[in-house]
Coordinates of C-alpha atoms in Angstrom, one line a residue:
X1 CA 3.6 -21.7 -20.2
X2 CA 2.8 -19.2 -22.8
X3 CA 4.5 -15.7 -21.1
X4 CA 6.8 -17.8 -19.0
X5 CA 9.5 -15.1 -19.8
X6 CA 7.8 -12.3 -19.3
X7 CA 6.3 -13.1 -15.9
X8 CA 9.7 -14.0 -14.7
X9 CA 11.4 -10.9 -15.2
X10 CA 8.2 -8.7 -13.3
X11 CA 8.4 -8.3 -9.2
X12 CA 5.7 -6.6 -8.1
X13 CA 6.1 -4.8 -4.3
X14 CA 5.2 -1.9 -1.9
X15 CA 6.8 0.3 0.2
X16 CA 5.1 0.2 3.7
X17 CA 6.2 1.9 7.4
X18 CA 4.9 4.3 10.0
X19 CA 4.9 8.2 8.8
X20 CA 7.8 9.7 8.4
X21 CA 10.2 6.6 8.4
X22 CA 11.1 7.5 4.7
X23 CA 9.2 5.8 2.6
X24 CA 8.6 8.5 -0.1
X25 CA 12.3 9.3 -0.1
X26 CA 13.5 5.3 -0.4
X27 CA 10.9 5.8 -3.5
X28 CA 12.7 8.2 -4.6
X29 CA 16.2 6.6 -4.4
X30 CA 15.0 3.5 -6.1
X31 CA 13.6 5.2 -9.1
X32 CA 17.1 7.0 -9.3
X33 CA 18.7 3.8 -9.9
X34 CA 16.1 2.6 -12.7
X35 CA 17.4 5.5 -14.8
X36 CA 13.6 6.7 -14.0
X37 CA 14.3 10.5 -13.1
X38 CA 17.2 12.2 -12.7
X39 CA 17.2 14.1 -9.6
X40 CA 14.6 13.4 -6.5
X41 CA 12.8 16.2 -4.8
X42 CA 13.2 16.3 -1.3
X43 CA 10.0 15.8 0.6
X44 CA 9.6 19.0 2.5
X45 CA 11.5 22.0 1.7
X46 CA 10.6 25.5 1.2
X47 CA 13.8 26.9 -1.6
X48 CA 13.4 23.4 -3.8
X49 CA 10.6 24.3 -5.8
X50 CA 11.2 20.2 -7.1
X51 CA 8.8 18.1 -4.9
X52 CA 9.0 14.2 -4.7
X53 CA 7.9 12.6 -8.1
X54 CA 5.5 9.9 -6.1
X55 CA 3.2 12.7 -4.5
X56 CA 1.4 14.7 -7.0
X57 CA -1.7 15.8 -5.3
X58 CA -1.6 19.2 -4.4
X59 CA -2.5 18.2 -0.3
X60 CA 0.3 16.0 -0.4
X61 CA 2.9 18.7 -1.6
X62 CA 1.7 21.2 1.2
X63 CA 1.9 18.9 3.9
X64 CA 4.8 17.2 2.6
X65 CA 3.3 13.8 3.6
X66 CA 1.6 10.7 0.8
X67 CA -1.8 10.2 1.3
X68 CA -2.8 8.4 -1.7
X69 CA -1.1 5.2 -2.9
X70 CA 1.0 5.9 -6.2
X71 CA 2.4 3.1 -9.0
X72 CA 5.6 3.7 -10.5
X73 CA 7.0 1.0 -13.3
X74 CA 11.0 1.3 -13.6
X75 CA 13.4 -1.2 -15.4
X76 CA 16.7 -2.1 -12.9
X77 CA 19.4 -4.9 -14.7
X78 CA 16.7 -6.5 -17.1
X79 CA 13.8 -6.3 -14.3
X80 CA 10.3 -4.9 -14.9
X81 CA 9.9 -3.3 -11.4
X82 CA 6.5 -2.1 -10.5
X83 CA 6.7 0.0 -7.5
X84 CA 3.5 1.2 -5.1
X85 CA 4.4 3.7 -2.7
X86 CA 1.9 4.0 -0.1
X87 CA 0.7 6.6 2.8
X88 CA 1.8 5.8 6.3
X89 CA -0.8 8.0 8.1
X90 CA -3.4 5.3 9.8
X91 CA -6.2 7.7 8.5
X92 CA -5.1 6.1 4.8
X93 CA -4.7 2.8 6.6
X94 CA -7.2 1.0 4.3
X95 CA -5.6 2.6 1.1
X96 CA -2.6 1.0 2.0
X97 CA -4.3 -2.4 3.3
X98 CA -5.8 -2.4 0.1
X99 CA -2.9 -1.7 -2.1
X100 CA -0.8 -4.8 0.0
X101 CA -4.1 -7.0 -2.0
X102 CA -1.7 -6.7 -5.2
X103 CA 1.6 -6.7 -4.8
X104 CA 3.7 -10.0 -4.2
X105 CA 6.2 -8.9 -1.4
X106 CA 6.5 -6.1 0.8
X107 CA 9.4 -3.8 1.9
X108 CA 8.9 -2.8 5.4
X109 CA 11.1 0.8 6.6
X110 CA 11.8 1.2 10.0
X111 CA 13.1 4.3 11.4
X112 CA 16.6 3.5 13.5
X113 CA 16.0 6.5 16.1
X114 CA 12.1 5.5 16.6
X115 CA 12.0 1.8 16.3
X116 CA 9.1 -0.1 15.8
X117 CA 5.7 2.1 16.3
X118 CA 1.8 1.5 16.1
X119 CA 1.6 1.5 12.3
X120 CA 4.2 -0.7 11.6
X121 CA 2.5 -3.2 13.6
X122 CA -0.9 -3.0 11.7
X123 CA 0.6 -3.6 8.6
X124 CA 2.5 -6.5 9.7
X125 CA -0.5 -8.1 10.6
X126 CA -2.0 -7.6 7.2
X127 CA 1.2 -9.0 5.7
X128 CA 0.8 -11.9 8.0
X129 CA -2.7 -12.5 7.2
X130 CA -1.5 -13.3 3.5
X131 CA 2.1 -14.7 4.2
X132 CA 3.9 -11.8 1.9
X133 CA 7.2 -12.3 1.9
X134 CA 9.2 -9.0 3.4
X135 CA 12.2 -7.3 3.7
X136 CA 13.2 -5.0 6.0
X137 CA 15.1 -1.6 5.7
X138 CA 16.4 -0.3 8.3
X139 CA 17.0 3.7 7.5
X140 CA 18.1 6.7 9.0
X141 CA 21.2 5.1 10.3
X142 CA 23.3 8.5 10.2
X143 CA 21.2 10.1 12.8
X144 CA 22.3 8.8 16.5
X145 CA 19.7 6.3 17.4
X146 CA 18.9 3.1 19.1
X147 CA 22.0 0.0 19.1
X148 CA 21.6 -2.3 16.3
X149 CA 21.2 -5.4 18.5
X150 CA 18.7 -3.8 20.4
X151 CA 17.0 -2.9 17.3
X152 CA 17.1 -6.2 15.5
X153 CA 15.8 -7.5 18.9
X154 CA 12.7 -5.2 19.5
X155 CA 11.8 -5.6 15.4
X156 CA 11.8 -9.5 16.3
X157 CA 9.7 -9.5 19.5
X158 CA 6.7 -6.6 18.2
X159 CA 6.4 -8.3 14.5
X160 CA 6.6 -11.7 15.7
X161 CA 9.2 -12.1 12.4
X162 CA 12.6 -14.1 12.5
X163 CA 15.1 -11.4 11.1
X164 CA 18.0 -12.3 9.0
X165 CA 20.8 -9.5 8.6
X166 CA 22.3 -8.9 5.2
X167 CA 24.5 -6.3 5.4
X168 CA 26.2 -4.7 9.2
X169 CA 26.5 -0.7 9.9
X170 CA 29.3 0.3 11.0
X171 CA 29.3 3.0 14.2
X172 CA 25.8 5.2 13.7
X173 CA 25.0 8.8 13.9
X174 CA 27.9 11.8 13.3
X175 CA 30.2 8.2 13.8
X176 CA 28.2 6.6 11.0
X177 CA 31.2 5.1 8.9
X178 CA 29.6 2.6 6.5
X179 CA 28.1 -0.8 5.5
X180 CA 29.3 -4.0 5.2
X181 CA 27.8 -6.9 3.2
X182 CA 27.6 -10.0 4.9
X183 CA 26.3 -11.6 1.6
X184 CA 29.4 -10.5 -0.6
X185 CA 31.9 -9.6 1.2
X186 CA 32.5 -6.3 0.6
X187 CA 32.5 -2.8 2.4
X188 CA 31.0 0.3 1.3
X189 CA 31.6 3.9 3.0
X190 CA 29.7 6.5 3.9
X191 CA 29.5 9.6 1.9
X192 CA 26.7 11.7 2.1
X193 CA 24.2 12.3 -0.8
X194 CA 26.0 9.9 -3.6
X195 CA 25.0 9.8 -6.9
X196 CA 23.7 6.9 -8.2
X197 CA 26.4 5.7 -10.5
X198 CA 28.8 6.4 -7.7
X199 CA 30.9 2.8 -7.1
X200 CA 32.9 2.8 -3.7
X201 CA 32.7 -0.4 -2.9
X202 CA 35.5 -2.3 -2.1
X203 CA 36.0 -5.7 -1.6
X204 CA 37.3 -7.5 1.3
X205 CA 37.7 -11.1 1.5
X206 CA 39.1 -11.7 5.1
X207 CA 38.0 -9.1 7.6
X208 CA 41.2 -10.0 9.4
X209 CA 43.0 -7.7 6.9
X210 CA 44.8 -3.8 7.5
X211 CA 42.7 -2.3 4.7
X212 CA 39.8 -2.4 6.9
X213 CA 41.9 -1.3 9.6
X214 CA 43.1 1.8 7.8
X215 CA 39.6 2.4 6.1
X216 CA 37.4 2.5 9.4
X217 CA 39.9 3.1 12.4
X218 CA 40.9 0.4 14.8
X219 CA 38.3 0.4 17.3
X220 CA 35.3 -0.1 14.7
X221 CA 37.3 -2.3 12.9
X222 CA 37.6 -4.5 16.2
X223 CA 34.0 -3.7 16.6
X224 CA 32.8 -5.3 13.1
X225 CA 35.2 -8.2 12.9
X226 CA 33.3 -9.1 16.6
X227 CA 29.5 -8.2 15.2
X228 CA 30.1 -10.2 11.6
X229 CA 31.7 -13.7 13.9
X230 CA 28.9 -13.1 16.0
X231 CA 26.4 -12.6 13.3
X232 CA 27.9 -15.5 11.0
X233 CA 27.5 -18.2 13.9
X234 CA 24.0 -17.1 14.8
X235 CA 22.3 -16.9 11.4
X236 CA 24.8 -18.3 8.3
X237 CA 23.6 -18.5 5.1
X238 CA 20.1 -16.8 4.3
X239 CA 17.6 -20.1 2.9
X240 CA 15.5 -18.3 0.2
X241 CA 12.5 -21.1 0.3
X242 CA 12.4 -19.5 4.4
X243 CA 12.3 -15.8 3.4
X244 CA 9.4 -16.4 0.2
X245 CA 7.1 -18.4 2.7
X246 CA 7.3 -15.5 4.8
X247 CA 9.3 -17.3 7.6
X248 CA 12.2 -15.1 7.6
X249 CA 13.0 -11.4 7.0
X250 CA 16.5 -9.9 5.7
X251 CA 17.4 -6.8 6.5
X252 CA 19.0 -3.9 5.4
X253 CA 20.9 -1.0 6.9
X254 CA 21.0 2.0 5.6
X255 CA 20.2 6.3 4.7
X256 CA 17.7 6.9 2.3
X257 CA 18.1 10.6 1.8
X258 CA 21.9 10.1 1.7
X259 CA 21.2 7.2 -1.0
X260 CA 23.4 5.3 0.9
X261 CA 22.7 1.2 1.1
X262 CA 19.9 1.4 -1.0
X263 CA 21.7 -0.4 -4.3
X264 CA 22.8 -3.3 -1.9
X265 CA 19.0 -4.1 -1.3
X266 CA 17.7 -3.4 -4.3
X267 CA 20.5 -6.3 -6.1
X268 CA 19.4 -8.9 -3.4
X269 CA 15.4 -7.9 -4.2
X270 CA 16.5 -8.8 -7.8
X271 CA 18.1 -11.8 -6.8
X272 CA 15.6 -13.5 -4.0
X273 CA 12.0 -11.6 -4.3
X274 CA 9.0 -13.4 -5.7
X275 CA 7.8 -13.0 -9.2
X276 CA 4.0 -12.9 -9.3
X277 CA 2.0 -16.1 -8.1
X278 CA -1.3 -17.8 -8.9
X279 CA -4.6 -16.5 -6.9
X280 CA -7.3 -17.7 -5.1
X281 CA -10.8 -16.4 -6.4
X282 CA -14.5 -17.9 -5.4
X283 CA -15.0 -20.3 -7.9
X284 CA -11.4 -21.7 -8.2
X285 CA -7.4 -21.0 -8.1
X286 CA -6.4 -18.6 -11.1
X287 CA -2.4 -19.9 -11.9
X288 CA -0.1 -17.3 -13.0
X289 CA 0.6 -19.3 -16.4
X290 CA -2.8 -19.6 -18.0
X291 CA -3.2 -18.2 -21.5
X292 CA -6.5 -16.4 -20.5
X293 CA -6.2 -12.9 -19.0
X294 CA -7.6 -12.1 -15.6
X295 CA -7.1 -8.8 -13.1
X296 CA -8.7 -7.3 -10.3
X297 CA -9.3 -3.5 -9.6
X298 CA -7.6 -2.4 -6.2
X299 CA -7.8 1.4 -6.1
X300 CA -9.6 4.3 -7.9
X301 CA -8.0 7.4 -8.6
X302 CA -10.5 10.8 -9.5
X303 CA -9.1 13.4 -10.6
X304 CA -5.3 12.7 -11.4
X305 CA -4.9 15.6 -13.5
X306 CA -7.0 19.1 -12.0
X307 CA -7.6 20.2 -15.4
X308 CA -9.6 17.3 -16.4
X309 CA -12.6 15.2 -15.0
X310 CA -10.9 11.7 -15.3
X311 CA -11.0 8.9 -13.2
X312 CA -8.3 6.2 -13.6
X313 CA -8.6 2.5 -11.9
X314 CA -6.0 0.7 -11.3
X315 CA -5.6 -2.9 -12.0
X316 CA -3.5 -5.8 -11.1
X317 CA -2.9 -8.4 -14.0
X318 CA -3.2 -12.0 -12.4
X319 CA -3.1 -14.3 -15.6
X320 CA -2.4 -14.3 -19.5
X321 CA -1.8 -11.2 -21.4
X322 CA -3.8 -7.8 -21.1
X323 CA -4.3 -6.4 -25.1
X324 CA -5.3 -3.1 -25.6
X325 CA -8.6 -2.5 -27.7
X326 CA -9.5 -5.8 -26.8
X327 CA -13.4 -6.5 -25.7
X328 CA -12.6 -8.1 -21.8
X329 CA -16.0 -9.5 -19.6
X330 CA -16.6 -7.3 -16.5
X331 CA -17.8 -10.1 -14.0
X332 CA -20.1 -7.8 -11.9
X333 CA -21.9 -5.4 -14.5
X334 CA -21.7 -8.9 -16.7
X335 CA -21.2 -6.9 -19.4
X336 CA -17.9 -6.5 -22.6
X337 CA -15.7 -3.6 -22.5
X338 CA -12.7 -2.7 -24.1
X339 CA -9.6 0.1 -23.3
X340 CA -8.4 2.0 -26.1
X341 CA -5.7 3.8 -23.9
X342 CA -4.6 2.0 -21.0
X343 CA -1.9 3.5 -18.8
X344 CA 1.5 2.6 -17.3
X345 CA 2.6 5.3 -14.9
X346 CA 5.4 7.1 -13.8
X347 CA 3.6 8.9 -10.8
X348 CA 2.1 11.7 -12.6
X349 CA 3.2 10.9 -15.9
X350 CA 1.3 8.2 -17.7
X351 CA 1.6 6.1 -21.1
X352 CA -0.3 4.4 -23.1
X353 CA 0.5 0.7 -23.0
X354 CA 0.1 -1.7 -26.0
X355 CA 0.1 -4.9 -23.3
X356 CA 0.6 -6.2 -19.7
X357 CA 1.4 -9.5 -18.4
X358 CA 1.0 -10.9 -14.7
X359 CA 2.2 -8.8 -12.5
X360 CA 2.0 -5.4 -13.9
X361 CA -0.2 -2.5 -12.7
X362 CA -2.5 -0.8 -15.4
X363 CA -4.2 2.2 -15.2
X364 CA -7.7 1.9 -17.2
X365 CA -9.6 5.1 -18.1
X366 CA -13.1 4.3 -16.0
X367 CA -15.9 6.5 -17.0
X368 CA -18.1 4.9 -13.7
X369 CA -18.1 1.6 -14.3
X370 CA -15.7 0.3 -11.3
X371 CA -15.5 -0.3 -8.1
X372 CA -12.9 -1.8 -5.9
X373 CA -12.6 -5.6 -6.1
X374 CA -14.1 -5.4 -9.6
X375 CA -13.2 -8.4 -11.7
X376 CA -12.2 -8.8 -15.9
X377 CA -11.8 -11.6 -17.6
X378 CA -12.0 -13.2 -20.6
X379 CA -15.6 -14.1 -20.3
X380 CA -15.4 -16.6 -16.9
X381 CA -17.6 -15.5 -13.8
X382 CA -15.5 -15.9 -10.7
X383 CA -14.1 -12.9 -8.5
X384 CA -10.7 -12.4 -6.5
X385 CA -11.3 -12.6 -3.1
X386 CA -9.3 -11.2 0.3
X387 CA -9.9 -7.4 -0.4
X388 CA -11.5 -6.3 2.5
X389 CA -13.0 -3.0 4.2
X390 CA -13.0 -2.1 7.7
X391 CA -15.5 -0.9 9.8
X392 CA -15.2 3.2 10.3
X393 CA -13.9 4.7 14.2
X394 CA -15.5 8.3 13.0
X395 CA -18.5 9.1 11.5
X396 CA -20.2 12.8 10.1
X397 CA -22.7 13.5 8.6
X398 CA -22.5 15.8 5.3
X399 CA -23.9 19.2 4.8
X400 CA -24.3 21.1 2.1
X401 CA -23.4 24.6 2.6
X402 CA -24.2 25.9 -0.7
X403 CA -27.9 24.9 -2.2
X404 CA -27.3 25.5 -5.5
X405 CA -24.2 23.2 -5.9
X406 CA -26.0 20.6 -4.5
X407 CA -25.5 18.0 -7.9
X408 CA -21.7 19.0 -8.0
X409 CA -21.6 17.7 -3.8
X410 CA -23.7 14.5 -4.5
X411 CA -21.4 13.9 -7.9
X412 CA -18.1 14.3 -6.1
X413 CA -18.8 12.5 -2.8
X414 CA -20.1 9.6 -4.7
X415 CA -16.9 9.7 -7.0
X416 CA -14.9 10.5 -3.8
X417 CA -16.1 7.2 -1.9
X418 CA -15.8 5.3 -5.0
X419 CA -12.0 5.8 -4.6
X420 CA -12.0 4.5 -1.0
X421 CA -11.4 7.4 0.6
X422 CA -14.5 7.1 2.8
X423 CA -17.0 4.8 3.4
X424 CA -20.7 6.6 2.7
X425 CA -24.0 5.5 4.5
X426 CA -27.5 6.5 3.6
X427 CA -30.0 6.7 5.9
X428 CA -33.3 4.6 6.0
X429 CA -36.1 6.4 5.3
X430 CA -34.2 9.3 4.8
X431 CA -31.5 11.0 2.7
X432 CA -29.0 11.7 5.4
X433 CA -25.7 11.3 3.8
X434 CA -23.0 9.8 6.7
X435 CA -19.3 9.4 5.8
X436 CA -17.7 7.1 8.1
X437 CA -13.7 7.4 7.8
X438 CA -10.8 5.8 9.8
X439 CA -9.0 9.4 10.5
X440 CA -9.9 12.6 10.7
X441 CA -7.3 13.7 8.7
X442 CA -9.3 12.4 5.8
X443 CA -12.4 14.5 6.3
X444 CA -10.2 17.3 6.1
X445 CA -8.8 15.8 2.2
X446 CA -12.5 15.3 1.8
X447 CA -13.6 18.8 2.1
X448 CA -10.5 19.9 0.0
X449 CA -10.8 17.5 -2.8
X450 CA -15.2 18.5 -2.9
X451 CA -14.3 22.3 -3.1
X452 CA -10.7 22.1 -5.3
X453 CA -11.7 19.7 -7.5
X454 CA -16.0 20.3 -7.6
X455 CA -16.6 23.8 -6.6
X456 CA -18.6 22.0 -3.8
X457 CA -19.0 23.6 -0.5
X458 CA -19.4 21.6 2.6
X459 CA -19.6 20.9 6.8
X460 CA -19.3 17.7 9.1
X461 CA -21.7 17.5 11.9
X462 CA -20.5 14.7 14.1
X463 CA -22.3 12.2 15.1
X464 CA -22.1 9.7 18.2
X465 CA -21.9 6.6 16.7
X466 CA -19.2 4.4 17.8
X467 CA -19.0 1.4 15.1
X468 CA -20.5 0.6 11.5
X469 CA -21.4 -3.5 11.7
X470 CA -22.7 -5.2 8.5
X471 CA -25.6 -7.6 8.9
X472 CA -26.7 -10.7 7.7
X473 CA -29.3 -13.2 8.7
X474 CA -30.8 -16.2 7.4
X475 CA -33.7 -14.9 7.7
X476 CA -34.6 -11.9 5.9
X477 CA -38.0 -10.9 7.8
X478 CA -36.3 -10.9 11.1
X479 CA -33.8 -8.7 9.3
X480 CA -36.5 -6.6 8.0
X481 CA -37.9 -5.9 11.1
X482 CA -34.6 -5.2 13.2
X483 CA -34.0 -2.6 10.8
X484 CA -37.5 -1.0 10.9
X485 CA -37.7 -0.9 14.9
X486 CA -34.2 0.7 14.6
X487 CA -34.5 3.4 11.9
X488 CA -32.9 5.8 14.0
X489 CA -29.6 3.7 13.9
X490 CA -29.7 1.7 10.5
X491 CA -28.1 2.5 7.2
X492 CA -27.1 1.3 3.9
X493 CA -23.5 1.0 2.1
X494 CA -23.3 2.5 -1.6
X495 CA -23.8 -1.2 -2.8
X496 CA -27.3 -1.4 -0.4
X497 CA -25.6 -3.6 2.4
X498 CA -27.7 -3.4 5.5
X499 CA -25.5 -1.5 7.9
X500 CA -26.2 -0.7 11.8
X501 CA -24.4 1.8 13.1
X502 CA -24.1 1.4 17.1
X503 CA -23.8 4.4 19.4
X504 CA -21.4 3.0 22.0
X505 CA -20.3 -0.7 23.0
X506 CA -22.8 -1.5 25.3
X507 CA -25.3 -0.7 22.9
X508 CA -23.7 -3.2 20.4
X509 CA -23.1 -6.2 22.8
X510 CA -26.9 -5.9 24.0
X511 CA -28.3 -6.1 20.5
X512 CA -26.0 -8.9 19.6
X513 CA -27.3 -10.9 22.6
X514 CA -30.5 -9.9 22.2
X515 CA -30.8 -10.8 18.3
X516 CA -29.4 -14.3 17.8
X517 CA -30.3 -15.1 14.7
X518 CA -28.8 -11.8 13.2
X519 CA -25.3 -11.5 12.8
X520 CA -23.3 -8.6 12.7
X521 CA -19.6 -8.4 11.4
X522 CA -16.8 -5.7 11.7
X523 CA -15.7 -6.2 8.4
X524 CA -17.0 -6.8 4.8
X525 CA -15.1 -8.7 2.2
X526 CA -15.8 -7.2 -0.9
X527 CA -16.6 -10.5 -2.5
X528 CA -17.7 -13.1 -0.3

């Protein structure tokens, strides 16, 4: 193995949860620690004019919530870290769904007051789907919320995922007093907002000893020497082998905004996570070690900077050694292209990269060329597969409220849905434009984004559909003439899919009975 070194010292991961659980903050904290910036913004806040580093689009500094996915690289103890911090909002669902596509393991926030909610289940599911190896942090610990046995045991039972603790709170809420790590042995108290360099740990061998006593008060000393004997006979030793194949999750307790238990997890993510693995594609499995360079396009970004027209893709490196200025064969187009500038980020802060390796996250300056699942190689024809898109819940149809800007609307909702945003139908027949999204939340980023970013004025009219469903059939005339006695109710996707779009459920199971030979599915794999 050629890069052997460099591979090993990359972990690639994302930051997943339910709104508002803290993901954007525990962002924040990690970079702290990788020397990346030097203070972090707080989220929301009116007097701190210093907004979190990870969301830079103007919407997302308003609200105070992520809706795009962003990729931060950071170097912890001789670790490349690349870092995608993604929305929790289930209208950006499939952004985040899509983003899980390249990263190796996962890191799964749950807030201690609300437990395990809707989101945090979906995701799971997608983690389960491809066996990514998770950990779990458990944050928000000094606000008074549910018992941590209680916790551990409703995490277990809604994520169908064995649980292994690695470190034990001590008291929670106003009574929060600190963490102790089950893995080495030491305690660490609770101050709020440390620094990063701040070093309080100390270090106690048998729990049986009067410095804990005198550290934490009697009655939570009791309570912890009971929890730990407890914990130690149920779970012992964590088996790493059980945690990368997805078997077992540790956990983590801790306070994001307070910084407080983050550098625990992040040393044991060093120690245990998974450095990046070999791939399955359609014509065969891509190792991690091969000499030849390989990647796959996950996300499209328009617009990253308002002042200029760019659009930046973003790719994952699966094999061999990404060179900049170097001609590379894009599998679909079937055609040579080269990157004089490739990015690494930083959030909004980008540089240009000499060279990547397995693992990393490059941003390539796309002047159309992409879509998502796009493949490069070194001159094979094979494409990554598993990156899927889900059928839409809502769709509108797009109106132009200004005739004279209509090139700057069609322009920027085809740019738009190239970034995944949206999915966008055209009408047979006709030139009906419908968007189908998962939220309506992103109709409203939409019609921001069209008008910020393209001077394009526009309305939704909402339409009664109820599902999109891709067809296929083996044979294409029966196809052809499903579609022509249904005009009213067929579409295409941008890449000419036939699409039928069903008005309610009944209409849907009657068409499926009553065309056998067609068959309709819910989702479409990018590649299949």
């Amino acid at each position: 193995m050629k890069y052997e070194k460099e591979i090993n010292r990359r972990k690639t991961f994302a930051i997943i949860s339910h709104p508002d659980a803290g993901k954007t903050t525990l962002t924040e904290k990690l970079l702290l620690f990788g020397g990346a910036i030097q203070t972090a913004g707080a989220v929301k806040s009116n007097k701190i004019k210093k907004h979190a580093t990870s969301d830079f689009m103007e919407i997302e500094r308003q609200r105070g919530i992520s809706v795009a996915t962003s990729v931060m690289s950071f170097e912890y103890s001789n670790t490349l870290i690349n870092l995608l911090d993604t929305p929790g909002h289930k209208d950006f669902a499939e952004d985040t769904y899509r983003t899980l596509t390249a990263v190796d393991s996962v890191i799964l926030v749950v807030d201690s007051v609300n437990g395990v909610e809707d989101q945090t289940r979906r995701l799971m599911e997608v983690c389960r789907m491809r066996d990514t190896p998770v950990i779990v942090f458990i944050n928000k610990m000094d606000r008074d919320g549910k018992n941590r046995f209680d916790l551990l045991e409703e995490i277990e039972k809604e994520l169908h995922i064995s649980l292994h603790p690695m470190t034990w709170p001590i008291n929670s809420g106003k009574e929060f007093k600190g963490v102790y790590n089950l893995h080495e042995k030491s305690l660490r108290l609770f101050t709020a907002s440390t620094k990063a360099d701040d070093d309080d740990t100390i270090a106690i061998d048998d729990l049986a000893s009067a410095v804990l006593d005198e550290k934490v008060g009697e009655k939570d000393a009791a309570q912890l020497r009971e929890d730990v004997e407890l914990i130690d006979g149920v779970y012992g030793e964590l088996q790493v082998d059980d945690y990368l194949t997805a078997k077992i999750a540790p956990v983590f307790f801790g306070s994001a905004v307070n910084n407080f238990g983050v550098k625990e997890m992040l040393d044991t993510f060093i120690r245990i996570a998974p450095v990046p693995r070999s791939r399955n594609t359609s014509a065969r499995t891509v190792e991690v070690g091969e000499e030849k360079f390989s990647g796959f396009i996950f996300k499209i970004h328009a617009n990253l900077d308002p002042k200029h027209r760019d659009r930046i893709a973003f790719m994952r490196v699966c094999s061999g050694r990404f060179e900049r200025n170097k001609y590379y064969h894009h599998v679909r187009l079937d055609k040579d292209m080269r990157f004089s500038n490739p990015y690494s980020f930083m959030a909004r802060s980008k540089d240009v990269i000499e060279d990547a390796y397995a693992g990393d996250v490059v941003g390539l300056f796309d002047t159309g060329n992409f879509k998502i699942g796009d493949t490069l190689t070194e001159g094979e024809d094979f494409y990554f597969t598993g990156i899927p898109t889900f059928s839409p819940e809502i769709f509108k149809e797009l109106v132009n409220k200004d005739p004279m800007k209509t090139k700057q609307l069609e322009k920027g909702i085809s740019q738009l849905t190239d970034e995944g945003v949206a999915q966008l139908f055209t009408q047979f027949g006709g030139n009906k434009k419908i968007i189908g999204c998962v939220g309506e939340l992103q109709f409203e980023v939409i019609q921001y984004r069209l008008l910020q970013e393209y001077g394009a004025a526009c309305e939704f009219r909402t339409l009664p559909f109820y599902k999109a469903c891709w067809l296929t059939a083996a044979d294409q005339k029966k196809l052809d003439d499903f579609l022509r006695f249904k005009q009213q109710n067929s579409a295409e996707d941008k890449d000419g899919h036939p699409v039928y779009l069903a008005q309610s459920e009944w209409f849907l199971n009657t068409e499926i009975t009553n065309n056998p030979d067609i068959r309709f599915h819910f989702s479409s794999e990018i590649h299949k």
